[in-house]
Short mmCIF file of C-alpha atoms and ligand atoms in Angstrom, two decimals:
data_model
loop_
_atom_site.label_atom_id
_atom_site.label_comp_id
_atom_site.label_asym_id
_atom_site.label_seq_id
_atom_site.Cartn_x
_atom_site.Cartn_y
_atom_site.Cartn_z
CA MET A 1 -6.65 13.62 -24.29
CA ILE A 2 -7.07 10.12 -25.64
CA GLU A 3 -3.85 8.57 -26.93
CA ASP A 4 -3.61 6.75 -30.25
CA LYS A 5 -3.35 3.36 -28.62
CA ASN A 6 -6.78 4.02 -27.11
CA GLN A 7 -8.52 4.15 -30.47
CA ASN A 8 -11.59 1.89 -30.46
CA LYS A 9 -11.57 2.10 -26.68
CA THR A 10 -14.31 3.57 -24.56
CA SER A 11 -13.62 6.87 -22.88
CA LEU A 12 -14.56 6.93 -19.21
CA SER A 13 -16.53 10.12 -19.74
CA GLU A 14 -19.01 8.21 -21.95
CA LEU A 15 -20.29 6.24 -18.96
CA GLY A 16 -20.30 8.86 -16.27
CA GLU A 17 -19.41 8.08 -12.66
CA PHE A 18 -22.49 6.05 -11.77
CA GLY A 19 -22.49 4.17 -15.05
CA LEU A 20 -18.86 3.29 -14.43
CA ILE A 21 -19.40 2.09 -10.87
CA ASN A 22 -22.35 -0.03 -11.94
CA HIS A 23 -20.45 -1.41 -14.91
CA LEU A 24 -17.46 -2.35 -12.81
CA THR A 25 -19.28 -3.90 -9.86
CA LYS A 26 -22.32 -5.64 -11.36
CA HIS A 27 -20.59 -9.02 -11.82
CA PHE A 28 -19.44 -9.30 -8.22
CA LYS A 29 -21.53 -11.71 -6.14
CA LEU A 30 -21.79 -11.50 -2.37
CA LYS A 31 -20.57 -14.65 -0.62
CA ASN A 32 -20.33 -14.03 3.11
CA ALA A 33 -23.26 -14.15 5.54
CA SER A 34 -21.77 -11.18 7.37
CA THR A 35 -22.35 -8.95 4.32
CA ILE A 36 -25.90 -7.57 4.65
CA LYS A 37 -25.57 -4.82 2.03
CA GLY A 38 -22.70 -4.31 -0.42
CA VAL A 39 -22.33 -1.75 -3.21
CA GLY A 40 -25.28 0.52 -3.96
CA ASP A 41 -26.31 2.48 -0.89
CA ASP A 42 -24.69 5.28 1.09
CA ALA A 43 -22.85 2.76 3.23
CA ALA A 44 -22.35 -1.00 3.22
CA VAL A 45 -23.93 -2.93 6.09
CA LEU A 46 -22.07 -5.72 7.87
CA ASP A 47 -23.34 -8.04 10.55
CA ALA A 48 -21.07 -7.61 13.53
CA SER A 49 -20.71 -11.05 15.05
CA GLU A 50 -19.45 -11.80 18.54
CA LYS A 51 -15.97 -11.94 16.98
CA GLN A 52 -13.56 -9.04 16.77
CA THR A 53 -13.36 -7.05 13.54
CA LEU A 54 -10.04 -6.59 11.73
CA VAL A 55 -9.54 -3.65 9.37
CA SER A 56 -6.53 -2.91 7.19
CA THR A 57 -5.98 -0.43 4.37
CA ASP A 58 -3.32 0.36 1.75
CA LEU A 59 -2.87 3.11 -0.80
CA LEU A 60 -1.02 2.33 -4.05
CA ILE A 61 0.19 5.08 -6.35
CA GLU A 62 1.35 4.70 -9.95
CA GLY A 63 5.05 5.43 -10.27
CA VAL A 64 5.62 4.91 -6.54
CA HIS A 65 4.17 1.46 -5.81
CA PHE A 66 3.64 0.08 -9.30
CA ASP A 67 4.85 0.59 -12.85
CA LEU A 68 2.27 -0.16 -15.53
CA SER A 69 4.94 -0.74 -18.15
CA TYR A 70 5.47 -4.24 -16.76
CA MET A 71 2.57 -4.67 -14.35
CA PRO A 72 -0.52 -5.75 -16.29
CA LEU A 73 -3.64 -4.07 -14.84
CA LYS A 74 -5.30 -7.37 -14.07
CA HIS A 75 -2.32 -8.37 -11.96
CA LEU A 76 -2.30 -4.98 -10.30
CA GLY A 77 -5.94 -5.43 -9.25
CA TYR A 78 -5.19 -8.88 -7.90
CA LYS A 79 -2.09 -7.74 -6.03
CA ALA A 80 -3.81 -4.69 -4.54
CA VAL A 81 -6.30 -7.07 -2.91
CA MET A 82 -3.60 -9.54 -1.82
CA VAL A 83 -1.54 -6.99 0.10
CA ASN A 84 -4.57 -6.15 2.22
CA LEU A 85 -5.78 -9.70 2.77
CA SER A 86 -2.26 -10.52 3.85
CA ASP A 87 -2.54 -7.98 6.68
CA VAL A 88 -5.76 -9.55 7.92
CA TYR A 89 -4.25 -13.06 7.77
CA ALA A 90 -1.25 -11.72 9.71
CA MET A 91 -3.65 -11.07 12.61
CA ASN A 92 -4.61 -14.78 12.44
CA GLY A 93 -8.03 -13.80 11.11
CA THR A 94 -10.40 -14.48 8.21
CA ALA A 95 -10.93 -11.78 5.58
CA GLU A 96 -14.50 -11.33 4.31
CA GLN A 97 -14.95 -7.92 2.67
CA ILE A 98 -13.02 -5.27 0.77
CA THR A 99 -13.69 -1.74 -0.38
CA VAL A 100 -11.85 -0.44 -3.44
CA SER A 101 -11.30 3.24 -4.18
CA ILE A 102 -9.73 4.38 -7.41
CA ALA A 103 -8.63 7.64 -8.97
CA VAL A 104 -7.82 7.54 -12.69
CA SER A 105 -6.77 10.09 -15.27
CA ASN A 106 -8.42 10.23 -18.68
CA ARG A 107 -5.36 8.43 -20.05
CA PHE A 108 -7.17 5.23 -19.06
CA PRO A 109 -10.02 3.95 -21.21
CA LEU A 110 -12.84 1.89 -19.75
CA GLU A 111 -11.17 -1.31 -20.99
CA ALA A 112 -8.16 -0.62 -18.75
CA ILE A 113 -10.33 -0.22 -15.66
CA GLU A 114 -12.20 -3.38 -16.62
CA GLU A 115 -8.89 -5.24 -16.59
CA LEU A 116 -8.11 -3.87 -13.14
CA TYR A 117 -11.51 -5.03 -11.89
CA ALA A 118 -11.09 -8.44 -13.53
CA GLY A 119 -8.05 -8.92 -11.28
CA ILE A 120 -9.95 -7.66 -8.24
CA GLN A 121 -12.81 -10.03 -9.04
CA LEU A 122 -10.51 -13.02 -9.49
CA ALA A 123 -9.00 -12.26 -6.08
CA CYS A 124 -12.48 -11.97 -4.52
CA GLU A 125 -13.55 -15.30 -6.00
CA THR A 126 -10.39 -17.14 -5.09
CA TYR A 127 -10.32 -15.83 -1.52
CA ASN A 128 -14.08 -15.75 -0.87
CA ILE A 129 -14.24 -11.98 -0.41
CA ASP A 130 -17.18 -9.60 -0.97
CA LEU A 131 -16.57 -6.25 -2.66
CA ILE A 132 -18.85 -3.99 -0.62
CA GLY A 133 -18.05 -0.47 -1.77
CA GLY A 134 -15.48 2.14 -2.55
CA ASP A 135 -15.15 5.47 -4.25
CA THR A 136 -14.39 6.52 -7.81
CA THR A 137 -12.84 9.80 -8.79
CA SER A 138 -10.59 11.33 -11.40
CA SER A 139 -6.94 12.23 -11.05
CA THR A 140 -4.95 14.74 -13.05
CA LYS A 141 -2.15 12.25 -13.55
CA GLY A 142 -1.87 8.52 -13.23
CA MET A 143 -3.75 5.97 -11.19
CA LEU A 144 -4.29 5.54 -7.46
CA ILE A 145 -5.87 2.50 -5.83
CA SER A 146 -6.81 2.15 -2.21
CA VAL A 147 -8.11 -1.14 -0.86
CA THR A 148 -9.50 -1.70 2.62
CA ALA A 149 -9.91 -5.26 3.86
CA ILE A 150 -12.29 -6.22 6.66
CA GLY A 151 -12.07 -9.51 8.51
CA LYS A 152 -12.74 -11.17 11.79
CA ALA A 153 -11.24 -13.42 14.41
CA ALA A 154 -12.33 -14.75 17.78
CA LYS A 155 -10.84 -12.60 20.54
CA GLU A 156 -8.67 -15.46 21.77
CA ASP A 157 -7.31 -16.14 18.26
CA VAL A 158 -6.07 -12.66 17.37
CA VAL A 159 -2.26 -12.53 17.19
CA TYR A 160 -0.48 -9.21 17.63
CA ARG A 161 3.08 -8.11 16.91
CA ASN A 162 3.86 -7.64 20.57
CA GLY A 163 3.64 -11.12 22.09
CA ALA A 164 7.05 -12.66 21.31
CA LYS A 165 8.84 -14.10 24.38
CA GLU A 166 12.44 -15.00 25.05
CA THR A 167 13.30 -18.53 23.75
CA ASP A 168 10.34 -18.51 21.28
CA LEU A 169 11.14 -19.95 17.86
CA ILE A 170 11.00 -17.65 14.83
CA VAL A 171 9.15 -19.26 11.92
CA VAL A 172 8.43 -18.14 8.37
CA SER A 173 6.02 -19.63 5.82
CA GLY A 174 7.03 -20.32 2.21
CA ASP A 175 10.26 -18.90 0.84
CA LEU A 176 11.90 -15.48 0.69
CA GLY A 177 13.37 -13.04 -1.80
CA ALA A 178 11.71 -14.23 -5.02
CA ALA A 179 9.34 -11.26 -5.49
CA TYR A 180 12.17 -8.74 -5.24
CA LEU A 181 14.26 -10.64 -7.77
CA GLY A 182 11.21 -10.85 -10.03
CA LEU A 183 11.09 -7.05 -9.97
CA GLN A 184 14.80 -6.89 -10.85
CA VAL A 185 14.24 -9.22 -13.82
CA LEU A 186 11.26 -7.17 -15.05
CA GLU A 187 13.16 -3.88 -14.71
CA ARG A 188 16.10 -5.32 -16.61
CA GLU A 189 13.80 -6.53 -19.40
CA LYS A 190 12.15 -3.11 -19.56
CA GLN A 191 15.54 -1.49 -20.13
CA VAL A 192 16.50 -4.04 -22.77
CA PHE A 193 13.17 -3.45 -24.47
CA GLN A 194 13.69 0.31 -24.46
CA VAL A 195 17.00 -0.15 -26.27
CA ASP A 196 15.66 -2.70 -28.77
CA PRO A 197 11.87 -3.20 -28.92
CA ASN A 198 12.36 -6.26 -31.15
CA ASN A 199 14.25 -8.07 -28.45
CA GLN A 200 12.18 -11.03 -27.27
CA PRO A 201 12.95 -11.71 -23.65
CA ASP A 202 13.61 -15.28 -22.58
CA LEU A 203 12.19 -15.43 -19.08
CA ASP A 204 12.05 -19.22 -18.60
CA ALA A 205 14.70 -19.18 -15.88
CA TYR A 206 12.71 -16.66 -13.86
CA THR A 207 9.10 -17.87 -14.04
CA TYR A 208 8.73 -18.37 -10.29
CA LEU A 209 10.32 -15.00 -9.51
CA ILE A 210 8.06 -13.12 -11.92
CA GLU A 211 4.98 -14.89 -10.65
CA ARG A 212 5.87 -13.95 -7.08
CA GLN A 213 6.21 -10.31 -8.15
CA LEU A 214 3.17 -10.06 -10.44
CA LYS A 215 0.77 -12.51 -8.80
CA PRO A 216 1.51 -12.85 -5.09
CA GLU A 217 -0.82 -15.02 -3.01
CA ALA A 218 -1.73 -14.05 0.55
CA ARG A 219 -1.36 -16.89 3.07
CA LYS A 220 -5.02 -17.54 3.79
CA ASP A 221 -4.12 -21.12 4.70
CA ILE A 222 -1.75 -20.49 7.60
CA ALA A 223 -4.29 -19.70 10.34
CA GLY A 224 -6.07 -23.01 9.68
CA LEU A 225 -2.83 -24.96 9.37
CA LEU A 226 -1.61 -23.69 12.72
CA LYS A 227 -4.93 -24.44 14.36
CA GLU A 228 -4.76 -28.03 13.05
CA LEU A 229 -1.26 -28.34 14.50
CA GLY A 230 -2.52 -26.97 17.82
CA VAL A 231 -0.10 -24.04 17.60
CA LYS A 232 -1.00 -20.46 18.49
CA PRO A 233 1.71 -17.97 17.51
CA THR A 234 2.81 -15.56 20.23
CA SER A 235 3.35 -12.83 17.61
CA MET A 236 2.85 -12.51 13.86
CA ILE A 237 3.40 -10.09 10.96
CA ASP A 238 3.28 -10.38 7.18
CA ILE A 239 6.41 -9.80 5.10
CA SER A 240 5.81 -6.78 2.91
CA ASP A 241 8.99 -4.77 3.52
CA GLY A 242 11.44 -7.64 4.02
CA LEU A 243 12.27 -10.15 6.74
CA SER A 244 14.73 -7.84 8.44
CA SER A 245 12.40 -4.92 9.02
CA GLU A 246 9.48 -7.23 9.94
CA ILE A 247 11.38 -9.15 12.63
CA MET A 248 12.57 -5.80 13.95
CA HIS A 249 8.92 -4.70 14.28
CA ILE A 250 8.12 -7.87 16.24
CA CYS A 251 11.17 -7.40 18.47
CA SER A 252 10.62 -3.74 19.22
CA LYS A 253 6.89 -4.19 19.91
CA SER A 254 7.60 -7.27 22.05
CA LYS A 255 10.65 -5.73 23.77
CA VAL A 256 12.88 -8.69 22.91
CA GLY A 257 15.92 -9.42 20.77
CA CYS A 258 16.47 -12.14 18.17
CA LYS A 259 18.95 -14.35 16.40
CA LEU A 260 18.29 -15.28 12.77
CA TYR A 261 20.38 -18.04 11.19
CA GLU A 262 21.50 -17.39 7.62
CA ASP A 263 21.73 -21.11 6.80
CA LYS A 264 18.06 -21.63 7.74
CA PHE A 265 16.56 -19.12 5.29
CA PRO A 266 14.15 -20.79 2.85
CA LEU A 267 15.24 -19.94 -0.71
CA ASP A 268 13.79 -21.20 -3.97
CA PRO A 269 16.38 -22.64 -6.40
CA GLN A 270 15.55 -19.80 -8.85
CA VAL A 271 16.46 -17.29 -6.14
CA ILE A 272 19.83 -18.97 -5.65
CA SER A 273 20.64 -19.23 -9.37
CA THR A 274 19.45 -15.68 -10.15
CA CYS A 275 21.43 -14.23 -7.25
CA GLU A 276 24.53 -15.91 -8.69
CA GLU A 277 23.77 -14.53 -12.14
CA PHE A 278 23.09 -10.98 -10.86
CA ASN A 279 26.01 -11.16 -8.43
CA MET A 280 23.73 -10.52 -5.46
CA ASP A 281 23.90 -12.00 -1.98
CA SER A 282 20.86 -14.25 -1.47
CA THR A 283 20.89 -13.65 2.30
CA MET A 284 20.70 -9.91 1.70
CA ILE A 285 17.83 -10.42 -0.76
CA ALA A 286 15.95 -12.67 1.70
CA LEU A 287 16.42 -10.10 4.49
CA SER A 288 15.66 -6.92 2.57
CA GLY A 289 13.83 -7.92 -0.61
CA GLY A 290 10.24 -7.58 0.54
CA GLU A 291 6.86 -8.17 -1.12
CA ASP A 292 7.00 -11.86 -0.23
CA TYR A 293 3.62 -11.72 1.56
CA GLU A 294 4.63 -14.71 3.64
CA LEU A 295 3.84 -14.79 7.35
CA LEU A 296 6.56 -14.39 9.98
CA PHE A 297 5.64 -15.54 13.47
CA THR A 298 6.96 -16.76 16.78
CA VAL A 299 5.88 -19.88 18.67
CA PRO A 300 6.80 -21.25 22.11
CA ILE A 301 9.80 -23.57 21.98
CA ALA A 302 7.50 -26.37 23.21
CA ASP A 303 5.92 -26.31 19.73
CA PHE A 304 9.19 -27.29 18.03
CA ASP A 305 7.98 -30.80 17.16
CA ASN A 306 4.70 -29.43 15.76
CA ILE A 307 6.46 -27.10 13.33
CA LYS A 308 9.68 -28.97 12.52
CA GLY A 309 9.61 -30.82 9.20
CA ASN A 310 6.36 -29.19 8.06
CA PRO A 311 6.97 -28.23 4.40
CA ASN A 312 5.03 -24.97 4.85
CA PHE A 313 7.32 -23.67 7.57
CA SER A 314 10.98 -22.94 8.23
CA ILE A 315 12.37 -22.31 11.69
CA ILE A 316 14.88 -19.54 11.03
CA GLY A 317 15.90 -18.41 14.49
CA HIS A 318 14.81 -17.67 18.03
CA ILE A 319 13.91 -14.80 20.32
CA THR A 320 16.47 -13.58 22.85
CA GLU A 321 16.56 -11.09 25.68
CA GLU A 322 16.14 -7.51 24.51
CA ASN A 323 19.65 -6.47 25.55
CA GLN A 324 21.22 -9.04 23.22
CA GLY A 325 19.97 -7.04 20.25
CA MET A 326 18.70 -8.23 16.89
CA ASN A 327 21.30 -10.27 15.05
CA LEU A 328 22.00 -12.40 12.02
CA VAL A 329 24.21 -15.42 12.64
CA THR A 330 26.17 -16.06 9.43
CA ARG A 331 27.33 -19.40 8.03
CA ALA A 332 30.78 -18.49 9.40
CA ASN A 333 29.12 -18.19 12.83
CA GLN A 334 29.62 -14.44 13.03
CA GLU A 335 26.93 -12.22 14.51
CA ILE A 336 25.90 -9.14 12.56
CA ALA A 337 23.36 -6.59 13.76
CA LEU A 338 20.23 -6.55 11.58
CA GLN A 339 19.41 -3.42 9.64
CA ALA A 340 15.90 -2.25 8.90
CA GLN A 341 16.27 -1.98 5.20
CA GLY A 342 12.97 -2.23 3.42
CA TRP A 343 12.91 -2.98 -0.27
CA ASN A 344 12.50 0.73 -1.05
CA ALA A 345 15.83 1.46 0.55
CA LEU A 346 17.38 -1.39 -1.39
CA LYS A 347 15.96 0.01 -4.61
CA LYS A 348 17.83 3.29 -4.25
CA GLU A 349 21.25 1.62 -4.34
P1 ADP I 1 -21.47 8.47 -2.43
O1 ADP I 1 -21.77 9.60 -3.32
O2 ADP I 1 -22.47 8.24 -1.35
O3 ADP I 1 -20.04 8.43 -1.96
P2 ADP I 1 -20.92 6.83 -4.68
O4 ADP I 1 -21.77 7.30 -5.79
O5 ADP I 1 -19.50 7.25 -4.63
O6 ADP I 1 -21.66 7.15 -3.32
O7 ADP I 1 -20.98 5.26 -4.64
C1 ADP I 1 -22.16 4.53 -4.88
C2 ADP I 1 -21.95 3.11 -4.44
O8 ADP I 1 -20.93 2.51 -5.22
C3 ADP I 1 -21.52 2.98 -2.99
O9 ADP I 1 -22.05 1.78 -2.50
C4 ADP I 1 -20.01 2.88 -3.10
O10 ADP I 1 -19.46 2.22 -1.99
C5 ADP I 1 -19.86 2.10 -4.40
N1 ADP I 1 -18.60 2.40 -5.12
C6 ADP I 1 -18.17 3.60 -5.57
N2 ADP I 1 -17.00 3.49 -6.22
C7 ADP I 1 -16.66 2.18 -6.19
C8 ADP I 1 -15.56 1.42 -6.66
N3 ADP I 1 -14.52 1.98 -7.32
N4 ADP I 1 -15.53 0.10 -6.44
C9 ADP I 1 -16.54 -0.48 -5.78
N5 ADP I 1 -17.62 0.15 -5.30
C10 ADP I 1 -17.69 1.48 -5.48
MG1 MG I 2 -18.43 8.31 -3.19
#
């Protein structure tokens, strides 16, 4: 059934599956030499170089991972690509291709899917990625998007989660907690809007937070930056579920412990002011907020001078022996055991 708001819109059934795929993908240009064949045959063809291939995939489901009442479809397309590129960058690699599979109900007109693909295309152009295939099918309810990213790295450059060593420094790029607070702001505005649709939200104080939630950027730049500094991380992971659960992944895979220092956490001024306004603890938000898509990594202590003072990086702690556990050192110099609370857990409170 086509809803009223879809009047003058094109029903997906008018195009048919192949018409739709062609319509959505025809404006994408191939950019990478490793892409021999993209969309249009039974399988894409990639040139396997002497490097190692990195593959990462994510499945996003409406109502579980995104809410279209405040997530514009163009942003959703962009973000769906970012979360996958971020995983490839977290291996210290270069991303070159994606596949995109979608399932949509007939609630969505063609124009909605075009918006989604406009976001995907913007991401591909900005990050030099080729769209090389996917699958298109219908769903009985809502929208599903699955993106797979393919990248590469020289064998000696790949960084795993399991290489952190005792005394290594723990480093994070960018700042933490803003994307989660952006989601809080958007959910609050949605509720206000439901009570009074004439209410015009004033979001000036939260622009950075909302941008971090709706238009995250994967850290494509970090691998190159580290190479320039002559630093190879001993372990690395991207921050999708929150600092706390990510450092716990590194520690458990590397069989080490850690100390994180509360006073070293990088926080944007909007995070600090909004935490005060919402009566939230900014340390808790930085630890458990998630969706930052920053990179968390460890480096040998000998690299301290290479990292220290670099505006892209904050040294937030160090690796310890495994039997010391995983701890947060508070401003009052108390040690508290870290808890693996992803942002989903936080949401339920
Ligand atoms: P098959 O029947 O062999 O699965 P399809 O008809 O599903 O092939 O797909 C035709 C071509 O279009 C393939 O190259 C496929 O990868 C690509 N494709 C299908 N759906 C999408 C999509 N949503 N986004 C990008 N490419 C797609
Ligand atoms: Mg198919």
